[in-house]
Amino acid sequence: VVSELRVNSFLDYLYFTDYEIEDPSQYLAAAVVPCSKYAYAGRPTGNFTAGGTTTSCHNIAFGDKDLLTGPVHSNDLIRACSAEFAGPVTTAATRATPTSPLYSSVDSTDKACPASTFRDPASPSSIAPVVMPATNTSLKLQTRTDLAAVTSPGCLYSGPTDIVFNSNGTVTVRSPWTKATRVSGSPATGGTAAAACGVVGPTGLGSVAGSTFAVPDHNVMYVQEVPAVFGDPNYYAAGSVPLVGTATGTANLSCTGASHQANGNGLGYPMKDEIAPTTTSYGCRSGDAFVRGVLNGAVTVATSNFLYVTGDTTYAPRTQAVLGLVGDGAVFVWNPVNSAGASLLNDDSLGPDRGNGRTIHAAILSVAHTFQVQGHTTGGARGTLTIVGAIAQKYRGIVRSGDIGYVKNYSYDLRFSYLTPPKYLMPVSTTYGVIVWIEVSAAFTRTGAAR
């Protein structure tokens, strides 16, 4: 018997969560500590006071239009109302009694609801917790040139970075703050501007058109906050901004939105007439990535802050391309709205990214926060959110509130049973599993002699 082993990972699941609640940092920072407990380990129920404010832990349930075609796991107790699970479902919760269910037929408001459908007869079942890493900073190490373990460094970008994949195997990147795309030292004291990561400066990464180059195949593209430490090769002093290319030459980057909104990042976010959900949505120096396009290659995009999926993100060819999206902060499905709360995704200027529905082919991981629709209570019905891949997050993300947002249509990318996006993060504690085994003719006799 010949077998191939692989470390069990987040890629074993179409859908993975640590906690089955909304990310408390999205609504009250003081609620993070009391709410970051599993339901079966004493998470508060009902209202309580945190930081002088009356609040609650916002439970989230799967709904009657949700279809998940692939393995599902939560370290917490799952809530589900008339949802359909086509693959195996596991939880770290245990039965209170031999006959008690391993999931709860209640909605997010604790109201009883119809049971869900589990096509796998053994589901749900109980397994040991799968532990999330604390950060994704190990991926940033892949952009260093002074580590023996990193034989082929990836690409480092600083500040808000727009990434558009092109079906011909190239990627177009706009990243005005970036000076060095590979660094050395910890903290960084040296750096280089590798051509393989784009041309730096106002005629390249800092231009309106950005810089186009071959996808860093089987590697990492990491987006960090603009360094505030003097001596870092990507350092900018407080109050200073980079030069960017314009139609007539160069100018200082303006930290405004497309309609001159004050809380903008200079890359067109917020878009014209958009009202940002929070004042921190589009930080001008934040380590945010804005990703879309058709990927022809294998790459992982990681951020120190938010990662926004701003349009359909798909593969060409479907059988060979693979994408990892790993945010230390939240991974958002971009959802721009105006002051009336109406969607701006019907804007003709968005081209193929306009209209209802969103399709994402990727392995998505939010290490410390959540995967959700940005401003999920506004914008009206958005159609169907089609995910082909895998989703892992610390907290459940909301993609639909009542009739607002997206209906889920999530399917597992079966290639993830044997294929991993470049440098993808693994759980802190894990085990090995058999992914392929075959029987072959014996190579030796019972005495040990070769046949």
CSV table of C-alpha atoms in Angstrom, one decimal:
chain,number,residue,atom,x,y,z
A,1,VAL,CA,0.0,0.0,0.0
A,2,VAL,CA,1.3,3.4,-1.0
A,3,SER,CA,-0.3,6.4,0.6
A,4,GLU,CA,0.1,10.2,0.5
A,5,LEU,CA,-0.4,12.2,3.7
A,6,ARG,CA,-1.3,15.8,4.2
A,7,VAL,CA,-1.6,18.0,7.2
A,8,ASN,CA,-5.3,18.6,7.9
A,9,SER,CA,-6.0,22.2,7.2
A,10,PHE,CA,-8.7,24.9,6.7
A,11,LEU,CA,-8.8,23.7,3.1
A,12,ASP,CA,-10.5,20.5,4.3
A,13,TYR,CA,-13.6,22.5,4.6
A,14,LEU,CA,-15.9,24.5,2.3
A,15,TYR,CA,-16.9,26.5,5.3
A,16,PHE,CA,-15.0,26.9,8.6
A,17,THR,CA,-15.7,29.2,11.6
A,18,ASP,CA,-14.2,29.5,15.0
A,19,TYR,CA,-17.1,31.4,16.5
A,20,GLU,CA,-20.7,31.3,15.2
A,21,ILE,CA,-21.3,35.0,16.0
A,22,GLU,CA,-20.8,38.3,14.3
A,23,ASP,CA,-17.3,39.8,14.8
A,24,PRO,CA,-17.8,41.9,17.9
A,25,SER,CA,-15.2,44.4,16.7
A,26,GLN,CA,-17.7,45.4,14.0
A,27,TYR,CA,-20.1,46.8,16.5
A,28,LEU,CA,-18.5,47.2,20.0
A,29,ALA,CA,-14.9,46.7,20.8
A,30,ALA,CA,-15.7,46.1,24.5
A,31,ALA,CA,-17.8,43.0,23.5
A,32,VAL,CA,-14.8,41.2,22.0
A,33,VAL,CA,-13.6,39.5,25.2
A,34,PRO,CA,-16.9,38.4,26.7
A,35,CYS,CA,-18.3,37.2,23.3
A,36,SER,CA,-15.2,35.3,22.3
A,37,LYS,CA,-16.3,32.1,23.9
A,38,TYR,CA,-18.1,29.1,22.5
A,39,ALA,CA,-21.8,28.7,23.1
A,40,TYR,CA,-21.2,25.5,25.0
A,41,ALA,CA,-18.4,27.1,27.1
A,42,GLY,CA,-20.4,30.0,28.6
A,43,ARG,CA,-20.8,32.7,26.0
A,44,PRO,CA,-23.3,35.3,27.3
A,45,THR,CA,-26.9,34.9,26.2
A,46,GLY,CA,-29.2,37.9,26.0
A,47,ASN,CA,-28.2,41.4,26.8
A,48,PHE,CA,-25.2,42.4,29.0
A,49,THR,CA,-23.2,45.5,29.8
A,50,ALA,CA,-19.7,46.0,28.2
A,51,GLY,CA,-17.8,49.2,28.5
A,52,GLY,CA,-20.8,51.0,29.8
A,53,THR,CA,-23.0,49.9,26.8
A,54,THR,CA,-25.8,47.4,26.8
A,55,THR,CA,-25.1,44.9,24.0
A,56,SER,CA,-25.3,41.2,23.2
A,57,CYS,CA,-23.3,38.6,21.3
A,58,HIS,CA,-24.8,38.6,17.8
A,59,ASN,CA,-25.5,35.0,16.9
A,60,ILE,CA,-25.8,34.1,13.2
A,61,ALA,CA,-27.8,31.3,11.7
A,62,PHE,CA,-27.9,29.5,8.3
A,63,GLY,CA,-31.1,30.3,6.6
A,64,ASP,CA,-33.7,28.6,4.4
A,65,LYS,CA,-32.1,29.6,1.1
A,66,ASP,CA,-28.6,28.6,2.1
A,67,LEU,CA,-27.0,25.7,0.2
A,68,LEU,CA,-23.6,24.5,1.2
A,69,THR,CA,-22.1,21.8,-1.1
A,70,GLY,CA,-19.0,20.6,0.7
A,71,PRO,CA,-17.6,19.9,4.2
A,72,VAL,CA,-18.5,22.3,6.9
A,73,HIS,CA,-16.9,22.7,10.4
A,74,SER,CA,-17.3,25.1,13.3
A,75,ASN,CA,-15.5,25.0,16.7
A,76,ASP,CA,-18.8,26.5,18.0
A,77,LEU,CA,-22.4,25.3,18.1
A,78,ILE,CA,-24.0,25.8,14.7
A,79,ARG,CA,-27.5,27.4,14.3
A,80,ALA,CA,-29.4,26.5,11.2
A,81,CYS,CA,-33.0,27.1,9.9
A,82,SER,CA,-34.2,25.0,7.0
A,83,ALA,CA,-30.7,25.2,5.4
A,84,GLU,CA,-29.3,22.4,3.3
A,85,PHE,CA,-25.9,20.8,3.9
A,86,ALA,CA,-24.9,18.6,1.0
A,87,GLY,CA,-21.5,17.5,2.6
A,88,PRO,CA,-20.3,16.3,6.0
A,89,VAL,CA,-20.8,18.7,8.9
A,90,THR,CA,-18.7,18.7,12.1
A,91,THR,CA,-18.5,20.7,15.2
A,92,ALA,CA,-16.3,20.9,18.3
A,93,ALA,CA,-19.5,21.0,20.4
A,94,THR,CA,-20.4,17.8,22.2
A,95,ARG,CA,-23.8,16.3,23.0
A,96,ALA,CA,-25.4,17.3,26.3
A,97,THR,CA,-27.2,14.0,26.3
A,98,PRO,CA,-26.8,10.9,24.1
A,99,THR,CA,-29.8,12.0,22.0
A,100,SER,CA,-29.3,15.8,22.0
A,101,PRO,CA,-28.5,17.4,18.6
A,102,LEU,CA,-25.1,18.8,17.6
A,103,TYR,CA,-26.7,21.8,16.1
A,104,SER,CA,-29.4,24.2,17.2
A,105,SER,CA,-32.7,24.8,15.2
A,106,VAL,CA,-33.0,28.4,16.3
A,107,ASP,CA,-32.5,31.6,14.4
A,108,SER,CA,-30.2,34.5,15.3
A,109,THR,CA,-32.9,35.9,17.6
A,110,ASP,CA,-33.2,32.6,19.5
A,111,LYS,CA,-36.6,31.8,17.9
A,112,ALA,CA,-37.2,28.1,17.1
A,113,CYS,CA,-37.3,27.3,13.4
A,114,PRO,CA,-37.7,24.2,11.1
A,115,ALA,CA,-34.9,21.6,11.1
A,116,SER,CA,-32.2,21.7,8.4
A,117,THR,CA,-31.3,19.0,5.9
A,118,PHE,CA,-28.1,17.0,6.3
A,119,ARG,CA,-27.5,14.8,3.3
A,120,ASP,CA,-24.6,13.1,5.0
A,121,PRO,CA,-26.2,10.5,7.4
A,122,ALA,CA,-23.4,10.8,9.9
A,123,SER,CA,-23.8,14.6,10.2
A,124,PRO,CA,-23.5,16.6,12.3
A,125,SER,CA,-20.7,14.9,14.2
A,126,SER,CA,-18.3,16.0,16.9
A,127,ILE,CA,-14.5,16.4,16.4
A,128,ALA,CA,-11.6,18.2,18.2
A,129,PRO,CA,-11.3,22.0,17.7
A,130,VAL,CA,-9.3,23.2,14.8
A,131,VAL,CA,-7.2,26.1,16.2
A,132,MET,CA,-6.7,29.4,14.2
A,133,PRO,CA,-3.3,31.1,14.0
A,134,ALA,CA,-3.0,34.5,15.7
A,135,THR,CA,-1.9,36.4,12.6
A,136,ASN,CA,-0.8,36.0,8.9
A,137,THR,CA,2.6,37.7,9.4
A,138,SER,CA,4.4,34.5,8.4
A,139,LEU,CA,3.2,35.2,4.9
A,140,LYS,CA,5.0,38.6,5.0
A,141,LEU,CA,8.3,36.7,5.7
A,142,GLN,CA,7.9,35.3,2.2
A,143,THR,CA,8.8,38.7,0.8
A,144,ARG,CA,12.3,38.9,2.5
A,145,THR,CA,15.5,38.4,0.6
A,146,ASP,CA,17.7,37.6,3.6
A,147,LEU,CA,16.1,34.3,4.8
A,148,ALA,CA,17.7,31.0,3.7
A,149,ALA,CA,14.3,29.4,3.9
A,150,VAL,CA,12.8,31.8,1.4
A,151,THR,CA,14.5,30.7,-1.9
A,152,SER,CA,12.1,32.7,-4.2
A,153,PRO,CA,10.7,35.9,-2.4
A,154,GLY,CA,7.3,37.1,-3.2
A,155,CYS,CA,6.1,40.7,-3.5
A,156,LEU,CA,5.5,43.3,-0.8
A,157,TYR,CA,3.3,46.3,-1.2
A,158,SER,CA,2.6,49.2,1.2
A,159,GLY,CA,-0.6,51.1,1.7
A,160,PRO,CA,-3.9,50.6,-0.2
A,161,THR,CA,-3.2,48.4,-3.2
A,162,ASP,CA,-5.5,47.6,-6.1
A,163,ILE,CA,-4.9,44.2,-7.7
A,164,VAL,CA,-6.5,43.2,-11.0
A,165,PHE,CA,-5.8,39.7,-12.4
A,166,ASN,CA,-5.8,39.4,-16.2
A,167,SER,CA,-6.7,36.2,-18.0
A,168,ASN,CA,-3.4,36.2,-20.0
A,169,GLY,CA,-1.4,35.4,-16.9
A,170,THR,CA,-0.5,39.0,-15.9
A,171,VAL,CA,-1.7,41.2,-13.0
A,172,THR,CA,-2.1,44.9,-12.9
A,173,VAL,CA,-1.2,46.5,-9.5
A,174,ARG,CA,-1.7,50.1,-8.3
A,175,SER,CA,0.2,50.8,-5.1
A,176,PRO,CA,1.3,54.4,-4.8
A,177,TRP,CA,3.0,54.2,-1.4
A,178,THR,CA,5.3,51.3,-2.3
A,179,LYS,CA,9.0,51.9,-2.6
A,180,ALA,CA,10.5,48.5,-2.1
A,181,THR,CA,8.7,45.3,-3.1
A,182,ARG,CA,11.2,43.0,-1.3
A,183,VAL,CA,12.9,43.7,2.0
A,184,SER,CA,15.5,42.4,4.4
A,185,GLY,CA,15.9,42.6,8.2
A,186,SER,CA,13.4,42.5,11.0
A,187,PRO,CA,12.3,45.2,11.4
A,188,ALA,CA,13.1,45.9,7.7
A,189,THR,CA,16.2,48.0,7.1
A,190,GLY,CA,16.9,47.3,3.5
A,191,GLY,CA,14.9,46.7,0.3
A,192,THR,CA,14.8,46.3,-3.4
A,193,ALA,CA,12.4,47.2,-6.1
A,194,ALA,CA,12.1,43.9,-8.0
A,195,ALA,CA,10.9,44.2,-11.6
A,196,ALA,CA,9.0,40.9,-11.1
A,197,CYS,CA,6.7,42.8,-8.6
A,198,GLY,CA,6.0,45.8,-10.8
A,199,VAL,CA,7.7,49.2,-11.5
A,200,VAL,CA,7.7,51.5,-8.5
A,201,GLY,CA,7.1,55.2,-8.7
A,202,PRO,CA,4.6,57.6,-10.3
A,203,THR,CA,5.0,56.0,-13.8
A,204,GLY,CA,4.3,52.5,-12.5
A,205,LEU,CA,2.7,51.4,-9.3
A,206,GLY,CA,1.8,55.0,-8.6
A,207,SER,CA,0.2,55.7,-11.9
A,208,VAL,CA,-3.5,55.6,-12.7
A,209,ALA,CA,-3.0,52.7,-15.0
A,210,GLY,CA,-0.8,50.9,-12.5
A,211,SER,CA,2.0,48.4,-13.4
A,212,THR,CA,1.3,45.2,-15.3
A,213,PHE,CA,3.6,42.2,-15.0
A,214,ALA,CA,3.4,38.4,-14.8
A,215,VAL,CA,1.6,36.9,-11.8
A,216,PRO,CA,4.1,36.0,-9.1
A,217,ASP,CA,3.3,32.3,-9.8
A,218,HIS,CA,3.3,30.0,-6.8
A,219,ASN,CA,4.1,32.9,-4.5
A,220,VAL,CA,2.7,35.6,-2.2
A,221,MET,CA,1.6,39.2,-2.7
A,222,TYR,CA,1.5,40.8,0.8
A,223,VAL,CA,0.0,44.2,1.5
A,224,GLN,CA,1.2,46.0,4.7
A,225,GLU,CA,0.4,49.3,6.3
A,226,VAL,CA,2.7,52.2,5.3
A,227,PRO,CA,5.6,51.8,7.8
A,228,ALA,CA,5.9,54.6,10.3
A,229,VAL,CA,9.4,53.5,11.5
A,230,PHE,CA,12.3,55.6,10.2
A,231,GLY,CA,14.8,53.4,8.4
A,232,ASP,CA,12.2,51.1,6.9
A,233,PRO,CA,12.7,51.2,3.1
A,234,ASN,CA,8.9,51.9,2.7
A,235,TYR,CA,8.9,54.6,5.4
A,236,TYR,CA,6.9,57.8,5.0
A,237,ALA,CA,7.0,60.5,7.6
A,238,ALA,CA,3.7,61.6,9.2
A,239,GLY,CA,1.9,64.1,6.9
A,240,SER,CA,3.9,63.2,3.8
A,241,VAL,CA,2.4,61.5,0.8
A,242,PRO,CA,3.9,59.9,-2.4
A,243,LEU,CA,3.9,61.4,-5.9
A,244,VAL,CA,1.4,59.8,-8.3
A,245,GLY,CA,1.1,59.9,-12.0
A,246,THR,CA,-1.6,62.0,-13.6
A,247,ALA,CA,-2.7,62.8,-17.2
A,248,THR,CA,-0.4,65.8,-17.2
A,249,GLY,CA,2.5,64.7,-15.1
A,250,THR,CA,2.8,64.1,-11.4
A,251,ALA,CA,1.0,65.3,-8.2
A,252,ASN,CA,0.9,64.6,-4.5
A,253,LEU,CA,-1.5,61.7,-3.6
A,254,SER,CA,-4.8,63.1,-2.3
A,255,CYS,CA,-6.3,61.0,0.5
A,256,THR,CA,-9.8,61.5,-0.7
A,257,GLY,CA,-12.5,59.5,-2.5
A,258,ALA,CA,-13.7,59.7,-6.1
A,259,SER,CA,-16.2,62.4,-5.1
A,260,HIS,CA,-13.6,64.1,-2.8
A,261,GLN,CA,-14.9,62.3,0.3
A,262,ALA,CA,-12.6,63.1,3.2
A,263,ASN,CA,-12.2,59.5,4.3
A,264,GLY,CA,-10.6,58.2,1.1
A,265,ASN,CA,-7.5,56.3,0.1
A,266,GLY,CA,-6.6,58.1,-3.2
A,267,LEU,CA,-7.3,55.0,-5.3
A,268,GLY,CA,-11.0,55.8,-6.1
A,269,TYR,CA,-12.4,54.5,-2.8
A,270,PRO,CA,-14.9,55.5,-1.8
A,271,MET,CA,-16.3,55.5,-5.3
A,272,LYS,CA,-18.3,58.4,-6.7
A,273,ASP,CA,-21.2,59.2,-4.4
A,274,GLU,CA,-20.3,56.3,-2.1
A,275,ILE,CA,-20.8,56.7,1.7
A,276,ALA,CA,-18.2,54.5,3.5
A,277,PRO,CA,-19.7,52.3,6.2
A,278,THR,CA,-17.1,53.6,8.8
A,279,THR,CA,-14.4,56.2,9.0
A,280,THR,CA,-11.8,53.4,8.9
A,281,SER,CA,-13.1,51.6,5.8
A,282,TYR,CA,-10.6,53.1,3.4
A,283,GLY,CA,-7.6,54.3,5.4
A,284,CYS,CA,-5.1,56.2,3.3
A,285,ARG,CA,-2.1,54.3,4.8
A,286,SER,CA,-3.9,51.0,5.7
A,287,GLY,CA,-2.7,47.6,4.5
A,288,ASP,CA,-5.8,47.1,2.4
A,289,ALA,CA,-6.0,45.1,-0.9
A,290,PHE,CA,-8.8,45.5,-3.5
A,291,VAL,CA,-8.9,42.4,-5.6
A,292,ARG,CA,-10.8,41.3,-8.7
A,293,GLY,CA,-10.3,39.8,-12.2
A,294,VAL,CA,-9.5,36.5,-13.9
A,295,LEU,CA,-6.5,34.7,-12.5
A,296,ASN,CA,-4.2,32.6,-14.7
A,297,GLY,CA,-1.7,31.3,-12.2
A,298,ALA,CA,-1.2,30.3,-8.6
A,299,VAL,CA,-0.8,33.1,-6.0
A,300,THR,CA,-1.9,34.1,-2.4
A,301,VAL,CA,-2.8,37.7,-1.7
A,302,ALA,CA,-2.5,38.6,2.0
A,303,THR,CA,-3.1,41.8,3.9
A,304,SER,CA,-2.3,43.2,7.3
A,305,ASN,CA,-5.7,44.9,7.4
A,306,PHE,CA,-8.8,44.5,5.1
A,307,LEU,CA,-9.1,42.6,1.9
A,308,TYR,CA,-11.9,43.7,-0.4
A,309,VAL,CA,-13.2,41.6,-3.3
A,310,THR,CA,-14.4,44.3,-5.6
A,311,GLY,CA,-15.7,42.3,-8.6
A,312,ASP,CA,-16.0,38.7,-9.8
A,313,THR,CA,-12.7,36.9,-9.1
A,314,THR,CA,-12.5,33.7,-11.2
A,315,TYR,CA,-10.0,31.3,-12.8
A,316,ALA,CA,-8.8,30.7,-16.3
A,317,PRO,CA,-8.1,27.9,-16.9
A,318,ARG,CA,-10.3,26.6,-14.1
A,319,THR,CA,-8.4,23.4,-13.7
A,320,GLN,CA,-5.0,25.0,-13.1
A,321,ALA,CA,-5.4,28.4,-11.5
A,322,VAL,CA,-5.6,28.7,-7.7
A,323,LEU,CA,-6.0,31.8,-5.4
A,324,GLY,CA,-5.6,32.3,-1.7
A,325,LEU,CA,-7.1,35.4,-0.1
A,326,VAL,CA,-5.8,35.9,3.5
A,327,GLY,CA,-6.7,38.9,5.6
A,328,ASP,CA,-5.5,39.6,9.1
A,329,GLY,CA,-8.5,41.9,9.1
A,330,ALA,CA,-11.9,41.2,7.6
A,331,VAL,CA,-12.3,40.0,4.0
A,332,PHE,CA,-15.2,42.0,2.5
A,333,VAL,CA,-17.4,41.5,-0.5
A,334,TRP,CA,-17.4,45.1,-1.6
A,335,ASN,CA,-20.8,46.7,-1.4
A,336,PRO,CA,-20.8,50.4,-2.2
A,337,VAL,CA,-23.9,52.4,-1.4
A,338,ASN,CA,-24.9,56.1,-1.5
A,339,SER,CA,-26.4,58.3,1.2
A,340,ALA,CA,-29.8,56.8,0.7
A,341,GLY,CA,-28.5,53.3,1.2
A,342,ALA,CA,-29.0,52.3,-2.4
A,343,SER,CA,-26.4,50.1,-4.2
A,344,LEU,CA,-23.9,51.8,-6.6
A,345,LEU,CA,-23.1,48.5,-8.2
A,346,ASN,CA,-25.4,49.3,-11.1
A,347,ASP,CA,-23.0,52.0,-12.3
A,348,ASP,CA,-22.2,51.5,-15.9
A,349,SER,CA,-18.6,52.6,-15.3
A,350,LEU,CA,-18.0,49.3,-13.4
A,351,GLY,CA,-18.3,47.3,-16.6
A,352,PRO,CA,-18.6,43.6,-16.0
A,353,ASP,CA,-18.5,44.1,-12.2
A,354,ARG,CA,-21.9,45.9,-12.2
A,355,GLY,CA,-25.2,44.3,-11.4
A,356,ASN,CA,-26.4,41.7,-9.0
A,357,GLY,CA,-24.6,38.6,-8.0
A,358,ARG,CA,-20.9,38.0,-7.2
A,359,THR,CA,-18.7,35.0,-8.0
A,360,ILE,CA,-15.5,34.3,-6.1
A,361,HIS,CA,-13.1,31.4,-6.9
A,362,ALA,CA,-10.6,31.3,-4.0
A,363,ALA,CA,-9.6,29.9,-0.6
A,364,ILE,CA,-10.6,32.7,1.7
A,365,LEU,CA,-9.2,33.1,5.2
A,366,SER,CA,-9.8,35.9,7.7
A,367,VAL,CA,-7.3,35.1,10.5
A,368,ALA,CA,-8.6,37.4,13.2
A,369,HIS,CA,-11.9,38.6,12.0
A,370,THR,CA,-14.6,37.7,9.4
A,371,PHE,CA,-15.7,37.2,5.8
A,372,GLN,CA,-18.8,39.2,5.1
A,373,VAL,CA,-20.6,41.6,2.9
A,374,GLN,CA,-19.5,45.2,3.5
A,375,GLY,CA,-22.3,47.2,5.0
A,376,HIS,CA,-24.6,44.1,4.9
A,377,THR,CA,-27.7,46.0,6.1
A,378,THR,CA,-27.7,48.3,3.0
A,379,GLY,CA,-27.8,48.1,-0.8
A,380,GLY,CA,-30.9,46.0,-1.2
A,381,ALA,CA,-31.1,42.4,-2.6
A,382,ARG,CA,-27.8,41.6,-4.4
A,383,GLY,CA,-28.6,38.3,-5.9
A,384,THR,CA,-26.5,35.2,-5.3
A,385,LEU,CA,-23.0,35.1,-3.8
A,386,THR,CA,-21.4,32.1,-5.5
A,387,ILE,CA,-18.2,30.8,-3.8
A,388,VAL,CA,-16.2,28.0,-5.4
A,389,GLY,CA,-13.4,27.2,-3.0
A,390,ALA,CA,-13.1,27.3,0.8
A,391,ILE,CA,-14.0,29.9,3.5
A,392,ALA,CA,-12.3,30.0,7.0
A,393,GLN,CA,-12.9,32.8,9.5
A,394,LYS,CA,-12.6,33.5,13.2
A,395,TYR,CA,-16.1,34.9,13.4
A,396,ARG,CA,-19.2,34.2,11.2
A,397,GLY,CA,-19.7,36.9,8.6
A,398,ILE,CA,-23.1,38.3,7.6
A,399,VAL,CA,-23.9,38.2,3.9
A,400,ARG,CA,-27.6,38.6,4.1
A,401,SER,CA,-29.9,40.6,6.5
A,402,GLY,CA,-33.5,39.8,5.8
A,403,ASP,CA,-34.0,40.5,2.1
A,404,ILE,CA,-30.8,42.6,1.9
A,405,GLY,CA,-27.6,41.2,0.7
A,406,TYR,CA,-26.7,37.9,-1.0
A,407,VAL,CA,-28.2,34.4,-1.0
A,408,LYS,CA,-25.4,31.9,-0.4
A,409,ASN,CA,-24.4,29.3,-3.0
A,410,TYR,CA,-21.2,27.8,-1.7
A,411,SER,CA,-19.4,24.9,-3.4
A,412,TYR,CA,-16.2,23.2,-2.3
A,413,ASP,CA,-13.3,23.2,-4.7
A,414,LEU,CA,-12.5,19.5,-4.8
A,415,ARG,CA,-8.9,20.3,-5.8
A,416,PHE,CA,-8.3,21.5,-2.2
A,417,SER,CA,-8.3,17.9,-1.1
A,418,TYR,CA,-4.8,17.7,-2.6
A,419,LEU,CA,-3.9,21.2,-3.8
A,420,THR,CA,-3.0,24.2,-1.6
A,421,PRO,CA,-2.7,27.9,-2.6
A,422,PRO,CA,1.0,29.1,-2.3
A,423,LYS,CA,2.2,29.4,1.3
A,424,TYR,CA,-1.4,29.0,2.7
A,425,LEU,CA,-1.7,29.1,6.5
A,426,MET,CA,-2.2,26.0,8.5
A,427,PRO,CA,-4.0,25.5,11.8
A,428,VAL,CA,-1.9,25.9,15.0
A,429,SER,CA,-2.7,22.3,16.1
A,430,THR,CA,-3.4,19.7,13.5
A,431,THR,CA,-3.1,16.1,12.5
A,432,TYR,CA,-2.2,14.2,9.4
A,433,GLY,CA,-4.7,12.5,7.1
A,434,VAL,CA,-4.5,10.2,4.1
A,435,ILE,CA,-5.5,12.0,0.9
A,436,VAL,CA,-4.5,9.3,-1.7
A,437,TRP,CA,-3.8,5.6,-1.3
A,438,ILE,CA,-3.3,2.8,-3.8
A,439,GLU,CA,-2.4,-0.8,-3.8
A,440,VAL,CA,0.6,-1.9,-5.8
A,441,SER,CA,2.5,-5.1,-6.4
A,442,ALA,CA,4.8,-6.1,-3.6
A,443,ALA,CA,8.3,-4.7,-4.1
A,444,PHE,CA,10.0,-7.1,-1.6
A,445,THR,CA,9.6,-10.7,-0.5
A,446,ARG,CA,8.8,-11.5,3.1
A,447,THR,CA,12.6,-12.0,3.7
A,448,GLY,CA,13.3,-8.4,2.6
A,449,ALA,CA,14.8,-9.4,-0.8
A,450,ALA,CA,13.8,-7.3,-3.8
A,451,ARG,CA,11.5,-9.0,-6.2
